[in-house]
Tab-separated table of C-alpha atoms in Angstrom:
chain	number	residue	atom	x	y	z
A	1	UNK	CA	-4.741	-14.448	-39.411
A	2	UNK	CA	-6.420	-16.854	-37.046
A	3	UNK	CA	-3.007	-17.249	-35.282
A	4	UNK	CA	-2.662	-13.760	-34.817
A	5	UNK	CA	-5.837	-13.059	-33.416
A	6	UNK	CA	-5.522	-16.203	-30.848
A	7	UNK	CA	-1.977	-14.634	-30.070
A	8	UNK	CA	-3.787	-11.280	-29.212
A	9	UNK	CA	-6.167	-12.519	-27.215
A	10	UNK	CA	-3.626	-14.623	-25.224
A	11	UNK	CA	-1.727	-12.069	-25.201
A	12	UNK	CA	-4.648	-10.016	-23.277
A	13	UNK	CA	-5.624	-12.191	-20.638
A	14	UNK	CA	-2.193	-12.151	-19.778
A	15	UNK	CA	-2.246	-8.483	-18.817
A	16	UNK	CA	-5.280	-8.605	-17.369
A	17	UNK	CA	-4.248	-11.736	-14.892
A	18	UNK	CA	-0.942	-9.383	-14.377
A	19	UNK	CA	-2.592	-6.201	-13.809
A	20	UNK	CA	-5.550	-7.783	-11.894
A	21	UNK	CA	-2.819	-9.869	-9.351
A	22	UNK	CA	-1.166	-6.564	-8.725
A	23	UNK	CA	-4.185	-4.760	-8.324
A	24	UNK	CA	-4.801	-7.970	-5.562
A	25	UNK	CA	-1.590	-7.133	-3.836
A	26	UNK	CA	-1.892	-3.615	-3.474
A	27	UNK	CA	-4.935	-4.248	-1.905
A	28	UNK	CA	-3.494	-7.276	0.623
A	29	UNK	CA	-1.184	-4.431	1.483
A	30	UNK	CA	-3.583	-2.013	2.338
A	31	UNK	CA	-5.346	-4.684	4.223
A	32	UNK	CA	-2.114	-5.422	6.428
A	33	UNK	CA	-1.269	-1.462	6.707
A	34	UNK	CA	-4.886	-1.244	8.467
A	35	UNK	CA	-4.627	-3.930	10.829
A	36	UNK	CA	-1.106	-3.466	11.931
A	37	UNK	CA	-2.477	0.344	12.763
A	38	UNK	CA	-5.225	-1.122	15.056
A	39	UNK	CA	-3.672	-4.054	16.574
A	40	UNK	CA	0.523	-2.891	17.252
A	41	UNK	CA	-0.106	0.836	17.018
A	42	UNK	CA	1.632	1.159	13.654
A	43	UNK	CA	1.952	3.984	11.041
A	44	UNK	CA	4.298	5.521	8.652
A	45	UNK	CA	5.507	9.123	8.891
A	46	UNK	CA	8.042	11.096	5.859
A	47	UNK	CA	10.842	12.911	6.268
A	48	UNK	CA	11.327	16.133	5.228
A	49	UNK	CA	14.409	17.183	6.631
A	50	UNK	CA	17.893	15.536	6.731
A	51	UNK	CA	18.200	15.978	10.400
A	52	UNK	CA	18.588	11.941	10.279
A	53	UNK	CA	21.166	11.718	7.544
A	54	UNK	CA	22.396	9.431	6.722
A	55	UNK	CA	20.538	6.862	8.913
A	56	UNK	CA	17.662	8.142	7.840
A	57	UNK	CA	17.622	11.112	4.430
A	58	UNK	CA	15.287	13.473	3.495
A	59	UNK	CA	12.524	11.929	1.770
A	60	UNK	CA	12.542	8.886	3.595
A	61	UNK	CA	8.972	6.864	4.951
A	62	UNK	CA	9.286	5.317	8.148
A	63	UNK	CA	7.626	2.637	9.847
A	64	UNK	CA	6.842	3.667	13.640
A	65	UNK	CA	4.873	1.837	16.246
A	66	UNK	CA	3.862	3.430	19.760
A	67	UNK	CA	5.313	2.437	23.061
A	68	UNK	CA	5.382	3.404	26.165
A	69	UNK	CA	8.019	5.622	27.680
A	70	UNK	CA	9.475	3.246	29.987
A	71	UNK	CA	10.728	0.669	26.787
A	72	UNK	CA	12.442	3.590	25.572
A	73	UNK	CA	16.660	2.965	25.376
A	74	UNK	CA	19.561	5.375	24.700
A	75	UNK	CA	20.130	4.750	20.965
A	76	UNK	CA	16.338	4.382	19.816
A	77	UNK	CA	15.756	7.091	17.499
A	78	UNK	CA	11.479	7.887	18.139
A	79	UNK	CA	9.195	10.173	16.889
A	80	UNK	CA	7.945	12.807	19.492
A	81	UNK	CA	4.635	14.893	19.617
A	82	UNK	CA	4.906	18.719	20.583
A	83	UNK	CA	2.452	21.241	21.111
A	84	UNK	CA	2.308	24.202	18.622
A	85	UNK	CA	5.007	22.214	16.177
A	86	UNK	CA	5.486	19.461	13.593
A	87	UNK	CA	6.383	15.907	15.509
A	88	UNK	CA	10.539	15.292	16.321
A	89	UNK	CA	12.299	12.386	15.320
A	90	UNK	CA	15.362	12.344	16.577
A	91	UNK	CA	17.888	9.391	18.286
A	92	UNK	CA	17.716	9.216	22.295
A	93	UNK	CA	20.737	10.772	24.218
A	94	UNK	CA	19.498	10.616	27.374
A	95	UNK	CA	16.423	8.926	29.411
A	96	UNK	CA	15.419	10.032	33.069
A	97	UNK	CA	12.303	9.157	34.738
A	98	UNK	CA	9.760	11.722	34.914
A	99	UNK	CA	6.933	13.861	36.856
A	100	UNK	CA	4.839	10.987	36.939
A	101	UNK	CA	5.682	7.487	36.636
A	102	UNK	CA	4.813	6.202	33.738
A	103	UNK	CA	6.704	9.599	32.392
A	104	UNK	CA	10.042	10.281	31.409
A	105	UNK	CA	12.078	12.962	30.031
A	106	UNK	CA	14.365	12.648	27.101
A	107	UNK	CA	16.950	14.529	25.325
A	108	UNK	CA	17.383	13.847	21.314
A	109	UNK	CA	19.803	14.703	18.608
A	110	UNK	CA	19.725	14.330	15.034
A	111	UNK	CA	22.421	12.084	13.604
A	112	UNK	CA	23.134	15.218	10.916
A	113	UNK	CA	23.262	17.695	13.856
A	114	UNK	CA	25.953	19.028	15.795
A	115	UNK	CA	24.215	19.109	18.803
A	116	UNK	CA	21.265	18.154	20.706
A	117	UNK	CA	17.623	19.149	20.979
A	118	UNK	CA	17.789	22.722	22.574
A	119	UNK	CA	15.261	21.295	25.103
A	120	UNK	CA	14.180	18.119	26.847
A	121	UNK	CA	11.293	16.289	25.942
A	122	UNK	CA	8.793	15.037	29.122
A	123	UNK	CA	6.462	11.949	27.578
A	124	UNK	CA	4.093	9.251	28.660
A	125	UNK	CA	4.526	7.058	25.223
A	126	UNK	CA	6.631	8.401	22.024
A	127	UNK	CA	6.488	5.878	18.527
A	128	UNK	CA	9.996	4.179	17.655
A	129	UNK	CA	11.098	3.867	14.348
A	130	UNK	CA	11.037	0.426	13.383
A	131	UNK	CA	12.196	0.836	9.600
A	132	UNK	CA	12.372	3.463	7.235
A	133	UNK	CA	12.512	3.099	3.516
A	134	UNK	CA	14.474	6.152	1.124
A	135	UNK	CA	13.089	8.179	-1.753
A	136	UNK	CA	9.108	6.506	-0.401
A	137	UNK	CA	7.803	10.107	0.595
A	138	UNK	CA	8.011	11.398	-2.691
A	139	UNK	CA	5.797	8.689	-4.544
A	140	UNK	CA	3.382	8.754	-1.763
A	141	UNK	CA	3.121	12.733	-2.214
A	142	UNK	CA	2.628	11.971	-5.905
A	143	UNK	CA	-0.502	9.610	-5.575
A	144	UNK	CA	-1.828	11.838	-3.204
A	145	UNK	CA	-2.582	14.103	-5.561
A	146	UNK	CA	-6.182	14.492	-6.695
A	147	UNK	CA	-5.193	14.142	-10.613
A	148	UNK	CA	-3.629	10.991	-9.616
A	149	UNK	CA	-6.062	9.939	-7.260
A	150	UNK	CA	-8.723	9.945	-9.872
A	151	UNK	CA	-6.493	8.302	-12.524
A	152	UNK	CA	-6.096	5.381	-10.307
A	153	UNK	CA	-9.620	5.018	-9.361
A	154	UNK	CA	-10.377	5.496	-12.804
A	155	UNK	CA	-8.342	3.375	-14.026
A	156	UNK	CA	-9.142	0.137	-11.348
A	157	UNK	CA	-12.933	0.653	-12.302
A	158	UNK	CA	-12.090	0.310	-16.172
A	159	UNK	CA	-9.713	-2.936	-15.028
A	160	UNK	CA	-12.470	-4.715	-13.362
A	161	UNK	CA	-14.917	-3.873	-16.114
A	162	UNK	CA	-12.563	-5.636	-18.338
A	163	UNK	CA	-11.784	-8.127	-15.990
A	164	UNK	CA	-15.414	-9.524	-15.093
A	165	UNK	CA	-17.222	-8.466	-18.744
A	166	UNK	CA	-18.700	-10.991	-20.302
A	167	UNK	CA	-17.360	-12.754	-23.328
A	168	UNK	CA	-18.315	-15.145	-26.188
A	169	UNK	CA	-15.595	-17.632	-26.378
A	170	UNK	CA	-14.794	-18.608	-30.345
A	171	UNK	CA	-15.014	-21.876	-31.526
A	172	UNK	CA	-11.552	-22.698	-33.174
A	173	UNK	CA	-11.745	-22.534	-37.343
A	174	UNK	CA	-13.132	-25.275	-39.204
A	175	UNK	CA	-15.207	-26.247	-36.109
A	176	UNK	CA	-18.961	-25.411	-36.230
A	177	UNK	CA	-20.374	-23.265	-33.118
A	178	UNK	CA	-22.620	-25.378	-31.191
A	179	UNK	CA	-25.023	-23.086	-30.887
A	180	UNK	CA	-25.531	-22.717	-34.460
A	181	UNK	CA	-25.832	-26.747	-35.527
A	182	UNK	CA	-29.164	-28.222	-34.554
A	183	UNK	CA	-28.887	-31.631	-32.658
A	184	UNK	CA	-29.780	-34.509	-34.627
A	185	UNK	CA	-30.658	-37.833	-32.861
A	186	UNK	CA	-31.477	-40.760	-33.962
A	187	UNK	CA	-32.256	-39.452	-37.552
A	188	UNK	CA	-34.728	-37.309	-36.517
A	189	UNK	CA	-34.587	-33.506	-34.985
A	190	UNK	CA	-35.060	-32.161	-31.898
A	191	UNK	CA	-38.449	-30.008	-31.323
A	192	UNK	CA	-37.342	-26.687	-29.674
A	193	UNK	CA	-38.989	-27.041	-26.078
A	194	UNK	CA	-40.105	-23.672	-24.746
């Protein structure tokens, strides 16, 4: 019985070292997200169309840092603002300089399309995609979702609870507790000092 009960309690510090190191990475990661959006300009956008296919499917989280429109190459596929519309991101046909001269005007097409964007694009800075990663959008979608939201949260208070509550370790069987045995010295006992 003792054995079983050690095993079980091994057994439960073991998933609470696993869940409370994951816990830790998800965090590091957050941590790393945040900075590389304040220091390189960083963020991640989804895909919902297959415009990119297959280079990039629908569904898809990408990795995109801002840079200005003169580092901008015919190849590079980059994510464009426009006014009144969802942001493009589309692969670079065509680069001419533009109006002013940190500007330039691009053309795009969409690996899946047949032909290009029906008009030119005129931009200061645009964010290239640096990596993209497939099927991504659709978890992030699902913990954005308040039900899941509050699970989490939830569910990361009650794992620190456990983690950090306070326990009373067990003295193994056939040992006597400490606590419980009064100290005997030299033959004669201790007064309790208060």
């Amino acid at each position: 019985m003792a054995t079983i009960a050690r095993g079980a309690r091994a057994l439960g510090r073991g998933v609470r070292e696993v869940l409370l190191t994951l816990a830790a990475l998800g965090g590091v990661i957050c941590i790393v997200l945040v900075i590389m959006a304040f220091s390189g300009g960083y963020s991640l956008i989804m895909f919902k169309t297959g415009s990119m296919s297959p280079t990039i499917p629908a569904g898809s989280v990408a990795l995109v840092q801002k840079i200005p429109a003169s580092d901008i190459a015919v190849g590079d596929v980059v994510t464009v603002d426009r006014e009144d519309a969802l942001p493009i991101t589309h692969r670079v046909v065509t680069v001419e300089p533009g109006d002013a001269a940190d500007a330039r005007t691009i053309t795009m097409k969409g690996d899946a399309n047949d032909v290009e964007d029906p008009a030119p694009y005129t931009v200061a800075d645009v964010r290239i995609v640096r990596g993209s990663v497939p099927g991504l959008a659709t978890v992030i979608v699902w913990f954005g979702s308040p039900w899941v939201l509050g699970g989490v949260t939830i569910g990361a208070s009650l794992l620190v609870v456990w983690a950090f509550w306070p326990r009373k370790e067990r003295a193994p069987s056939g040992v006597p507790d400490a606590a419980t045995e009064e100290p005997v010295a030299a033959g004669l006992r201790r007064r309790d000092r208060r």
